Tab-separated table of C-alpha atoms in Angstrom:
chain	number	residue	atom	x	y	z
A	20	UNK	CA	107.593	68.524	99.688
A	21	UNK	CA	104.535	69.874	101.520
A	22	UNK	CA	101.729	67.991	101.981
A	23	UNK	CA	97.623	68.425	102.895
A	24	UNK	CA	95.771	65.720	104.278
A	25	UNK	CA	91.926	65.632	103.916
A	26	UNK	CA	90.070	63.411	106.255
A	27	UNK	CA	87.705	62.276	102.517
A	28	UNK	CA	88.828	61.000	99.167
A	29	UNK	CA	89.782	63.868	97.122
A	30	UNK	CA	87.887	64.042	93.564
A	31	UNK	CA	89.167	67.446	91.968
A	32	UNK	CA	91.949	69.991	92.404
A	33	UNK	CA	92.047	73.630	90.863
A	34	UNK	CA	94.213	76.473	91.402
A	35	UNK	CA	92.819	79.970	91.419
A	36	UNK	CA	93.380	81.801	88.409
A	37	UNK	CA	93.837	84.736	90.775
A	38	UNK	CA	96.281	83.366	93.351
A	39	UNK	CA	99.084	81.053	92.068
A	40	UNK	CA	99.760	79.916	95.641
A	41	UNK	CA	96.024	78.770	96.406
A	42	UNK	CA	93.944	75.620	95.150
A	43	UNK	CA	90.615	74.345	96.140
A	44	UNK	CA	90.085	70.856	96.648
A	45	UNK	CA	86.738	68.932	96.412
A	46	UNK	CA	86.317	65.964	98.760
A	47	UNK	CA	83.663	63.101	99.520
A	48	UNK	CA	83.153	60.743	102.235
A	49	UNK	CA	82.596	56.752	101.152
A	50	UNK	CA	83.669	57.175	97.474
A	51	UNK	CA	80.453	59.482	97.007
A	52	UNK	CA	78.460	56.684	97.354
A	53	UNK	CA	76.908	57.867	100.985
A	54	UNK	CA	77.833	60.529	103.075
A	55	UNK	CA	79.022	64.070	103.347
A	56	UNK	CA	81.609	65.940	101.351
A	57	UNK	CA	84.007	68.974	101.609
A	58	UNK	CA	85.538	71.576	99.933
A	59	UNK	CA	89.405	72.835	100.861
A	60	UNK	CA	90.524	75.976	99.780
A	61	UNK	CA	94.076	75.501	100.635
A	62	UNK	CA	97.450	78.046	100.299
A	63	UNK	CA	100.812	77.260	100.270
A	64	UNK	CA	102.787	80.685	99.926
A	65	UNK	CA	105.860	79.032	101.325
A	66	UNK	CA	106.488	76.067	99.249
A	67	UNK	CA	109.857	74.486	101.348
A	68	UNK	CA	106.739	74.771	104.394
A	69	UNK	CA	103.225	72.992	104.698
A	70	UNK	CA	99.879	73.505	102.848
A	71	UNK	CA	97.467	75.650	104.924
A	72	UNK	CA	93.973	75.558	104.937
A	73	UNK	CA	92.391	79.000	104.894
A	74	UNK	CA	88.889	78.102	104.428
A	75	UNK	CA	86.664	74.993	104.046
A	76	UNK	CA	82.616	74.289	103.302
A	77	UNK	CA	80.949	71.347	104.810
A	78	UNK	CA	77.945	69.859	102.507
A	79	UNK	CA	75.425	67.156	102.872
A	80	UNK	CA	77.019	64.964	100.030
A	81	UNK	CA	79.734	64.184	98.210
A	82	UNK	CA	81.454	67.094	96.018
A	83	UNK	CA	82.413	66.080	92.682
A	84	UNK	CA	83.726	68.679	90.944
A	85	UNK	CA	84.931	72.427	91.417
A	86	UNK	CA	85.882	75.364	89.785
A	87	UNK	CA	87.428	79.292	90.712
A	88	UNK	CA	85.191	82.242	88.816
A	89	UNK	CA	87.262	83.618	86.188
A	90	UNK	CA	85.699	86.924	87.512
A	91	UNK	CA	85.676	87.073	91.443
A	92	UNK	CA	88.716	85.986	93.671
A	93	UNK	CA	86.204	84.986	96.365
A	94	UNK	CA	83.925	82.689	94.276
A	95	UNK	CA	83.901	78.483	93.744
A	96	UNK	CA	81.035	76.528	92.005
A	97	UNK	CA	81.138	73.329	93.059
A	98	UNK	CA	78.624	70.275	91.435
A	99	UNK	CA	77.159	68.050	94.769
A	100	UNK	CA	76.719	64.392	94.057
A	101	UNK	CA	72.584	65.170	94.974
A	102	UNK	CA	72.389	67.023	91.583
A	103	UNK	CA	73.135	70.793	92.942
A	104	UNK	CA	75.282	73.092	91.765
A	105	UNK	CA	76.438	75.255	94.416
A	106	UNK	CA	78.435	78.932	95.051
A	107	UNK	CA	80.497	79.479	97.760
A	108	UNK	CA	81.847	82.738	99.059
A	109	UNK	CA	85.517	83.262	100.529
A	110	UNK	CA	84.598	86.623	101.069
A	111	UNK	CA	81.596	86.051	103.823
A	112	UNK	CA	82.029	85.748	107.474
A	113	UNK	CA	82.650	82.104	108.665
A	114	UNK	CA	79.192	81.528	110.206
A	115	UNK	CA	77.318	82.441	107.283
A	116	UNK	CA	78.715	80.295	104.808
């Protein structure tokens, strides 16, 4: 069975409506008491193989919650344990995400 390992506790799990092979997973450091949080957007075309990560954002706090745009591929709003709702883009270049 393949596996991914996040270095945080893991708080949600969805798979893209576009991709049935790819699921974003919202993470947070210290049981979102204190500390930072991440979001893994994660594929596993191959299931008899491991889960990949293709893509990851780094925030300031914990990440709650997540969810895939029912209208762009490319898009996740994710709710931040300081109150924020946030976008992030799959589709920008890894330095300006």
């Amino acid at each position: 069975m393949p596996m991914f390992k996040t270095p945080f506790n893991g708080y949600s799990v969805k798979f893209s409506p576009f991709y049935e092979h790819r699921l974003a997973v919202a993470t947070s450091q210290n049981f979102v008491i204190i500390g930072n949080g991440r979001i893994h957007v994660i594929d596993f075309t191959n299931p008899s193989s491991t889960m990949t990560e293709i893509s990851s954002f780094e925030t300031s706090n914990g990440v709650y919650d997540l969810t895939w745009s029912e209208d762009n591929d490319n898009l996740l709003v994710a709710a931040i344990a300081d109150g924020s709702v946030k976008l992030y883009d799959l589709g920008l270049p890894p330095n300006s995400k």
